[in-house]
Short mmCIF file of C-alpha atoms and ligand atoms in Angstrom, two decimals:
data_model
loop_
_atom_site.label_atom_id
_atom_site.label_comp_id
_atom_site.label_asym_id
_atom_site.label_seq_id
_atom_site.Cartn_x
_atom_site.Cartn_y
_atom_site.Cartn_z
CA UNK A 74 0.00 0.00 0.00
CA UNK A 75 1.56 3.41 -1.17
CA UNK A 76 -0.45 5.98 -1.37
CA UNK A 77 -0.07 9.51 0.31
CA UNK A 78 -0.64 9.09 4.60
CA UNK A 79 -3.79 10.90 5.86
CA UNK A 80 -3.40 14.08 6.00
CA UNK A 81 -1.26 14.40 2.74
CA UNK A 82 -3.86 14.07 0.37
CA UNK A 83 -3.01 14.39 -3.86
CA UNK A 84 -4.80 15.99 -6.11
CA UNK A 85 -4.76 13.67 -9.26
CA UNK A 86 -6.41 15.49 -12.21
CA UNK A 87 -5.09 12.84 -14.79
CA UNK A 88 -6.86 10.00 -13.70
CA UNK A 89 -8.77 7.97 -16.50
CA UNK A 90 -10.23 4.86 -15.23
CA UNK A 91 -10.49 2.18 -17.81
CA UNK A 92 -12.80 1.51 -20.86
CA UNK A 93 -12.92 -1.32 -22.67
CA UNK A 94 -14.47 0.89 -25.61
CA UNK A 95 -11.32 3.17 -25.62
CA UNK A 96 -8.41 3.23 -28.05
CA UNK A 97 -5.33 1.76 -26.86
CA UNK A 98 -6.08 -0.54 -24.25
CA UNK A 99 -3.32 -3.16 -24.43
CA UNK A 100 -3.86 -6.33 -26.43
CA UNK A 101 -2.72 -9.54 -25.20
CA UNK A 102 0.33 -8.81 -23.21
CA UNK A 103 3.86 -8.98 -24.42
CA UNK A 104 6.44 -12.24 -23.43
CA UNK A 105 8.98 -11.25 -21.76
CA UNK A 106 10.75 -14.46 -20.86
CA UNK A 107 10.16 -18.08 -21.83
CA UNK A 108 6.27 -18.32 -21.27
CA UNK A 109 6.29 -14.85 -19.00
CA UNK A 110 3.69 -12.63 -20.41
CA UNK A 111 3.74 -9.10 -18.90
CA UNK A 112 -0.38 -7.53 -18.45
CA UNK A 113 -0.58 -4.44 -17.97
CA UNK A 114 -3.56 -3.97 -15.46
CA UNK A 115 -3.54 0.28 -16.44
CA UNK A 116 -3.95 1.65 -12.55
CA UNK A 117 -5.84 4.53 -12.97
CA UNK A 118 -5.60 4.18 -16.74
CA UNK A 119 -1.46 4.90 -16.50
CA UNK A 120 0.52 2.58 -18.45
CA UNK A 121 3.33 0.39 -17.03
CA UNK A 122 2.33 1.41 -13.62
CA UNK A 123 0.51 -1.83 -12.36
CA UNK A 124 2.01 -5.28 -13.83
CA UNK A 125 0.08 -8.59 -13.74
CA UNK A 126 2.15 -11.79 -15.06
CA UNK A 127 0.87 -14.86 -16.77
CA UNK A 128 2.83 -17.52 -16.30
CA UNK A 129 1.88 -20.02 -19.40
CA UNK A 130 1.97 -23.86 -18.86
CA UNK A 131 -0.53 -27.27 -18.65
CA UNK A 132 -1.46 -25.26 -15.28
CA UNK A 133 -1.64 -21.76 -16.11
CA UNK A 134 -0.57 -19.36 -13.35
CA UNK A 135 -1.39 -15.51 -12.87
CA UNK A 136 1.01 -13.44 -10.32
CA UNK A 137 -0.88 -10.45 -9.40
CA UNK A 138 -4.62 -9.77 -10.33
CA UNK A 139 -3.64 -5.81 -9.55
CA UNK A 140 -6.81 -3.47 -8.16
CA UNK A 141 -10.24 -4.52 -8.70
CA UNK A 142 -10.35 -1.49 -11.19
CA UNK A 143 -7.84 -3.40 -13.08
CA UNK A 144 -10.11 -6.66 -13.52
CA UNK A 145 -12.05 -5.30 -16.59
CA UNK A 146 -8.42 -4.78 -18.27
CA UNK A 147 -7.05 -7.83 -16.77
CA UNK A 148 -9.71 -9.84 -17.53
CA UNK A 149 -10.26 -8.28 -21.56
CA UNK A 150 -5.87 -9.54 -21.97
CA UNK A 151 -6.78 -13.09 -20.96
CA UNK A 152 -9.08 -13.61 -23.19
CA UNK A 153 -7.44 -12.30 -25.64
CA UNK A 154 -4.86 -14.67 -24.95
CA UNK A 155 -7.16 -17.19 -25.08
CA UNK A 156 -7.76 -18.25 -21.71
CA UNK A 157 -11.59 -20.10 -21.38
CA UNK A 158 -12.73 -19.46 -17.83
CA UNK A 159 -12.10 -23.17 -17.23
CA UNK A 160 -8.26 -22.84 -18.07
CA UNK A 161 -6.84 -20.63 -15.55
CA UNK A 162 -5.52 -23.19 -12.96
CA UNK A 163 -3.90 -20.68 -10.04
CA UNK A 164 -3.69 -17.28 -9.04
CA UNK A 165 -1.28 -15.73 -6.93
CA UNK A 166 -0.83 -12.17 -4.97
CA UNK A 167 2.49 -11.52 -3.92
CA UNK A 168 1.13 -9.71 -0.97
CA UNK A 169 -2.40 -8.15 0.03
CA UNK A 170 -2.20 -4.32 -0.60
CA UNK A 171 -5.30 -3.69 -3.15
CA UNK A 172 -2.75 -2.58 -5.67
CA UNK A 173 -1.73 -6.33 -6.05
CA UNK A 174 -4.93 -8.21 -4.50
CA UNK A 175 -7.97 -6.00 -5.16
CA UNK A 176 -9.23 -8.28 -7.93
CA UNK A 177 -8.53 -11.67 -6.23
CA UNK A 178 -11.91 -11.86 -5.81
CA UNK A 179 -13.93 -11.18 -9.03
CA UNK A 180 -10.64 -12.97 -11.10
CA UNK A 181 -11.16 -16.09 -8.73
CA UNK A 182 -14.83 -15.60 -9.75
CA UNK A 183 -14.39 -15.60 -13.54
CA UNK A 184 -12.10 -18.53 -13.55
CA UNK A 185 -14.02 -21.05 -10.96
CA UNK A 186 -11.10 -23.61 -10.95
CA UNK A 187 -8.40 -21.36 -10.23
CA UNK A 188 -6.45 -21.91 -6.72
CA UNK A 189 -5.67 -18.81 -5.03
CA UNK A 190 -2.42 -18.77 -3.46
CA UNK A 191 -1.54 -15.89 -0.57
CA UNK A 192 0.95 -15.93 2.54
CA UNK A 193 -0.47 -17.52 6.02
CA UNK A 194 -0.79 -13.84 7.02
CA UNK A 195 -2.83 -12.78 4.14
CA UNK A 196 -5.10 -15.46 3.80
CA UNK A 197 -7.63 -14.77 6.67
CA UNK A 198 -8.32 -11.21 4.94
CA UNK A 199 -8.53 -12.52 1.55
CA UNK A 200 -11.76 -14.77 2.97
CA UNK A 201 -13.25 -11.87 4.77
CA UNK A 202 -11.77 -8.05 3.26
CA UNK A 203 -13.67 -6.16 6.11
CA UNK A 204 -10.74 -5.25 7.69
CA UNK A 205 -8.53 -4.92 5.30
CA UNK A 206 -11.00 -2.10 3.61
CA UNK A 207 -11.51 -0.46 6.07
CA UNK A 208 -7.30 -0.56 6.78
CA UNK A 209 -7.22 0.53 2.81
CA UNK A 210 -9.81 3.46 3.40
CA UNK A 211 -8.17 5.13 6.42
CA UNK A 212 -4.69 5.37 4.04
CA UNK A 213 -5.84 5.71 0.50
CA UNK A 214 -9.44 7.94 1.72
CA UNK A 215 -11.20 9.02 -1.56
CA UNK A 216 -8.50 7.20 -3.97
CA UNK A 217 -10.16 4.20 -2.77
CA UNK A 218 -12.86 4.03 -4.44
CA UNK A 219 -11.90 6.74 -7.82
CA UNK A 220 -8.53 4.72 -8.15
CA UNK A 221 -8.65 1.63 -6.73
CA UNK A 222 -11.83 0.24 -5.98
CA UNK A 223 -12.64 -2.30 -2.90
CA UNK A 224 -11.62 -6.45 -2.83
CA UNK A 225 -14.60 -9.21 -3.01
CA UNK A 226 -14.21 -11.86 -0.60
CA UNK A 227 -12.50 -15.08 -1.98
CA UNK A 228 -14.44 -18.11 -0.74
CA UNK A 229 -12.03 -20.14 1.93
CA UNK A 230 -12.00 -23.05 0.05
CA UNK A 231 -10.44 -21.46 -2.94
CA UNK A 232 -7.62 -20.23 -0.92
CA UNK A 233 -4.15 -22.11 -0.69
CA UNK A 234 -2.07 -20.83 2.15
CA UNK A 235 1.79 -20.76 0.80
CA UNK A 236 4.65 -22.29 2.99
CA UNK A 237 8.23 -21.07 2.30
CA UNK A 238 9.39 -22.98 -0.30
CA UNK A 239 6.31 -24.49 -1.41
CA UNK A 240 6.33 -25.15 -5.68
CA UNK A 241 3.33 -23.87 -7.10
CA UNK A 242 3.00 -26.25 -10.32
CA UNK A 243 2.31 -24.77 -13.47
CA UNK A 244 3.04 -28.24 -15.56
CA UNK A 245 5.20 -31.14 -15.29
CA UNK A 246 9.00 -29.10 -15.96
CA UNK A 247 7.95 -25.60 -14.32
CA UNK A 248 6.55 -24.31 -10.71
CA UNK A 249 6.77 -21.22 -8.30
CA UNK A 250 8.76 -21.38 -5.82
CA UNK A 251 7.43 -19.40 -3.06
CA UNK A 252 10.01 -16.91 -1.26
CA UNK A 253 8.80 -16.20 2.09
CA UNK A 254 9.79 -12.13 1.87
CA UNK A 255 8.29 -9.89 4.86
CA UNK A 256 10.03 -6.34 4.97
CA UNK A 257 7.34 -4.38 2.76
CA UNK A 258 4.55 -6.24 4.45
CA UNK A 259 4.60 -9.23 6.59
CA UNK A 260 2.69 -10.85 4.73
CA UNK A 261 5.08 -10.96 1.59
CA UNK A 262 6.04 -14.13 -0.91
CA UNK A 263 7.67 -13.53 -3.99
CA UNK A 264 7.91 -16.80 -6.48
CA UNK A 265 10.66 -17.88 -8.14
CA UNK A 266 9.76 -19.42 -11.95
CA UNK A 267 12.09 -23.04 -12.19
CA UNK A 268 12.30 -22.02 -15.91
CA UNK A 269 12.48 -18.65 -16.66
CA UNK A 270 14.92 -18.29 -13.48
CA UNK A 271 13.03 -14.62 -13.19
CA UNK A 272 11.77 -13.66 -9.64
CA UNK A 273 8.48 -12.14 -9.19
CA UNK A 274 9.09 -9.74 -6.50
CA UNK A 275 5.86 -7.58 -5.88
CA UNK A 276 7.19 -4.32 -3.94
CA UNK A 277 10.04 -6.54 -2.16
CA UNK A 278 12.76 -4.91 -4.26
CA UNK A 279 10.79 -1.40 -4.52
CA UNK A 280 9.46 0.44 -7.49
CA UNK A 281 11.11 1.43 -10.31
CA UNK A 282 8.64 2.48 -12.95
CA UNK A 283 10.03 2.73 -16.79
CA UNK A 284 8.71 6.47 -17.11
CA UNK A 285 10.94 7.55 -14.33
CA UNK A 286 13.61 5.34 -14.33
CA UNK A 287 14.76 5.36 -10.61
CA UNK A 288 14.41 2.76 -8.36
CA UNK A 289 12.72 3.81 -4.53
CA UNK A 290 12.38 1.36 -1.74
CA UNK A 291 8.86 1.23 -0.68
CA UNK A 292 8.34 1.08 3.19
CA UNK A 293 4.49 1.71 3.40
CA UNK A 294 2.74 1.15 7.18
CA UNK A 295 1.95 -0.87 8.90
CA UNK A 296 4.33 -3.15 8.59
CA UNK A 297 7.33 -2.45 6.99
CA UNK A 298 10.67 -3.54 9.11
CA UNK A 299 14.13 -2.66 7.78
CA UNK A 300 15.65 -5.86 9.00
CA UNK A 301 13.19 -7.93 7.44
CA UNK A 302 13.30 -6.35 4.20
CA UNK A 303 17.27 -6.14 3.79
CA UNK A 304 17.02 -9.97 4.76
CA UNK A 305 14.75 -10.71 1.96
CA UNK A 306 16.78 -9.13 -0.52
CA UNK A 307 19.76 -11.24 0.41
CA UNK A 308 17.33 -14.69 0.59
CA UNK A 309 16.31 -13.20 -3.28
CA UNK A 310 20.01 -12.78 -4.52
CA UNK A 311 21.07 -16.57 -2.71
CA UNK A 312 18.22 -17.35 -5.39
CA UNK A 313 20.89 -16.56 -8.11
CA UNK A 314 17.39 -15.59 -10.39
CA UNK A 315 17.81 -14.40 -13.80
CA UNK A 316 15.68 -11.63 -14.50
CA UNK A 317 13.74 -9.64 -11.47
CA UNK A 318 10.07 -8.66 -12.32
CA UNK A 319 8.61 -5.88 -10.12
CA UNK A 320 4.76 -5.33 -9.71
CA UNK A 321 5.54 -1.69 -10.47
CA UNK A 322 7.04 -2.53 -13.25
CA UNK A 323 8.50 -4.61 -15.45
CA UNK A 324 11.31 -6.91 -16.37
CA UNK A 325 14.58 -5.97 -14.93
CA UNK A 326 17.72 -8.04 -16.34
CA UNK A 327 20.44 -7.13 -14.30
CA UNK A 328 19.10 -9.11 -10.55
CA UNK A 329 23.21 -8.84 -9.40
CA UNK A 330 23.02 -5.35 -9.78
CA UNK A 331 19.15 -4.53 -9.20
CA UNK A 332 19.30 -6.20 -5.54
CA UNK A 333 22.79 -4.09 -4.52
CA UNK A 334 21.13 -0.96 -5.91
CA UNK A 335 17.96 -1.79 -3.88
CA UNK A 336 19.94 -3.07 -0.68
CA UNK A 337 22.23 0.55 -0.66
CA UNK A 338 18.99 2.50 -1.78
CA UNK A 339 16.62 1.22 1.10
CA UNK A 340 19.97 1.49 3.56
CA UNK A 341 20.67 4.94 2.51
CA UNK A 342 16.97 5.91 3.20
CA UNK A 343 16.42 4.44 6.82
CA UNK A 344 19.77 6.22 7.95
CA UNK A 345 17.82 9.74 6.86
CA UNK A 346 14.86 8.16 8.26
CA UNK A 347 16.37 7.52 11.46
CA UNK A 348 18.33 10.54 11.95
CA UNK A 349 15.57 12.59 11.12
CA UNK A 350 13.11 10.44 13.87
CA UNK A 351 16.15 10.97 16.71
CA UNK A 352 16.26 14.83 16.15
CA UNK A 353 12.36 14.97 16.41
CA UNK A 354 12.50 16.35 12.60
CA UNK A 355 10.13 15.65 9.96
CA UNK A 356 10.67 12.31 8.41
CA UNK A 357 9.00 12.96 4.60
CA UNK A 358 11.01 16.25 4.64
CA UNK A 359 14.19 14.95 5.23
CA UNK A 360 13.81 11.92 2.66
CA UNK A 361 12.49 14.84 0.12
CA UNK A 362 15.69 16.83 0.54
CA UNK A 363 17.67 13.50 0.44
CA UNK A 364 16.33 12.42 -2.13
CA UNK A 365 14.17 14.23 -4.46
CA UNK A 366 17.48 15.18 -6.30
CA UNK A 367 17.40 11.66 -7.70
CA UNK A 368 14.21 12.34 -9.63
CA UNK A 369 15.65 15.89 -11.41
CA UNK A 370 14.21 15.27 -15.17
CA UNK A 371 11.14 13.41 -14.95
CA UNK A 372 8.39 14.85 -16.33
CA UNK A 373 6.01 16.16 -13.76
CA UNK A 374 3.50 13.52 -15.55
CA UNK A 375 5.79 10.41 -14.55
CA UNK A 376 6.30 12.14 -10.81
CA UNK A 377 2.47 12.09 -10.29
CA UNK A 378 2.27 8.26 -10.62
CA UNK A 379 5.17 7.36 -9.31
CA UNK A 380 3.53 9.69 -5.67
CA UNK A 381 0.47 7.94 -5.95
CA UNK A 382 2.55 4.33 -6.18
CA UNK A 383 5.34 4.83 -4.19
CA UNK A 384 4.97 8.76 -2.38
CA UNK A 385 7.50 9.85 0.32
CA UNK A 386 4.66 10.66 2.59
CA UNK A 387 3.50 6.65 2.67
CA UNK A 388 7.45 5.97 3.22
CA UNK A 389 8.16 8.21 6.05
CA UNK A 390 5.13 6.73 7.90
CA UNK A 391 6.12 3.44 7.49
CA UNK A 392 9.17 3.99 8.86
CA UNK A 393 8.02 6.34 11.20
CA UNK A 394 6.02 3.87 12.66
CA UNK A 395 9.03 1.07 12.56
CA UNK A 396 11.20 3.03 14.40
CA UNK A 397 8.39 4.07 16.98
CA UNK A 398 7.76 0.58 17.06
CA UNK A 399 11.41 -0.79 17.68
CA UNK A 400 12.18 2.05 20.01
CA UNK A 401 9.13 1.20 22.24
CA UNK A 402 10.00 -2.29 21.85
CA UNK A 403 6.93 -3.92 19.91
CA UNK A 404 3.78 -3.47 19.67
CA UNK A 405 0.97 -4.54 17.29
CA UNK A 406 0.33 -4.64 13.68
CA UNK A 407 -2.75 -3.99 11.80
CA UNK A 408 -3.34 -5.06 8.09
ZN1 ZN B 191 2.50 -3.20 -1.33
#
């Protein structure tokens, strides 16, 4: 979850939710490894903002069904691709924030024998979203419904809880390996394709979206924990993977370099973080003046998305909160 903390809200004047009637909606996805189809699921009607994956076998596998605005978009590329509501065998969220899950339940209602597979932590609000709304409205308030839109229960019987290192088959030579990955959320897998070799890592490795070219860490509340996170990274690089696919967005084909860059990145923001938090200064102020620098020459356009996706407002809370936490030593988590 990323968008602006209460109290920060965006004005987003550039918002065009999607129509299937409308020129340039996307066609069938575009391969981008051996039987990897990117989707883009069009947040808000951006492109390469929100990124579904279809992972083609005998079993056919979706990671990510994006926001439930995203199903009519999501849903139009699968057919196109050919996928009869019978044929979809699993679908996967790499973690529960409605920029990734939204559409679990109307996808796991348009393809009936599709498994949905979630982390122990994520399951329980997959089965009953009350919570997890009403979590989404207090941080997102009216983006929730003009951007995002809500998530339909999944029934529990559909729902497949993932263990670390659990395959998720998608045909007799290729499965997901699921990559226990808390940091961003606690309730965070990413899945490792045995062919392809490319991680899907949700928002474990951050956001680096095409249009802006810069890759942030994303440390969103409630949950995010700087130890957890760094240690996820390293369980991702012991992976050796060949390519590393982000939710937001896209192939990247350097993993060596892409998890160094996001290890010193998410280091060099939780030491402006924390010094910021000690001296009782304000935490999305320092990381702007840190770091805003890095995003000189991006088109105001390309800024806008990447604040709704990934804004410094949502980051400084999160770890605002983590070191409130750790300093008070615990406390509870929400959704
Ligand atoms: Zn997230």
């Amino acid at each position: 979850m990323s968008a602006g903390a209460p109290g920060h809200p965006h004005p987003h004047p550039h918002l065009h939710p999607f129509d299937a009637e409308a020129p340039g909606v996307p066609g069938a996805g575009r391969t981008i490894a051996d039987g990897v189809i990117e989707l883009d699921t069009l947040l808000g009607g951006w492109e390469h903002v929100t990124a579904g994956y279809l992972i083609e076998g005998p079993e056919p596998v979706l990671v990510e069904t994006g926001s439930q605005s995203s199903v009519p978009v999501l849903l139009a590329q699968l057919d196109a691709l050919g996928l009869g509501a019978e044929d979809l065998a699993g679908v996967v969220v790499t973690h529960i924030h409605l920029d990734h899950a939204g559409g679990v339940g109307d996808v796991a209602r348009a393809f009936p024998r599709a498994t949905v597979y979630v982390h122990q932590k994520g399951a329980r609000h997959l089965a009953d979203p009350t919570r997890l709304v009403d979590s989404a409205a207090r941080v997102y308030g009216p983006l929730l419904d003009s951007l995002y839109g809500r998530l339909d229960p999944t029934p529990p019987e559909r729902l497949h809880v993932l263990e670390d290192g659990e395959a998720i088959r998608v045909g007799p030579t290729r499965s997901l390996v699921a990559v226990d990955s808390p940091g961003h959320a606690k309730h965070h897998v990413a899945l490792h394709d045995s062919l392809s070799g490319v991680l899907f890592a949700g928002d474990a490795v951050g956001v680096k979206l095409p249009d802006a070219g810069v890759l942030r860490p994303s440390t969103p509340p409630p949950d995010f924990d700087l130890d957890q996170a760094l240690h996820s990274l390293g369980r991702f690089a012991e992976r050796r993977p060949t390519g590393i696919a982000l939710a937001h967005y896209g192939l990247l084909r350097d993993p060596g370099d892409v998890l160094d860059e996001a290890d010193g990145t998410l280091r060099r923001w939780a030491a402006v973080a924390e010094s910021a938090f000690r001296n009782g200064e304000d935490i999305a102020a320092a990381l702007d003046s840190a770091f805003q620098g890095d995003m000189a020459g991006v088109p105001e356009e390309h800024l806008e998305k990447l604040e709704v996706m990934n804004g410094v407002h949502s980051n400084a809370a999160g770890f605002h909160r983590w070191l409130s936490t750790r300093t008070s030593g615990g406390g509870g988590s929400t959704v």
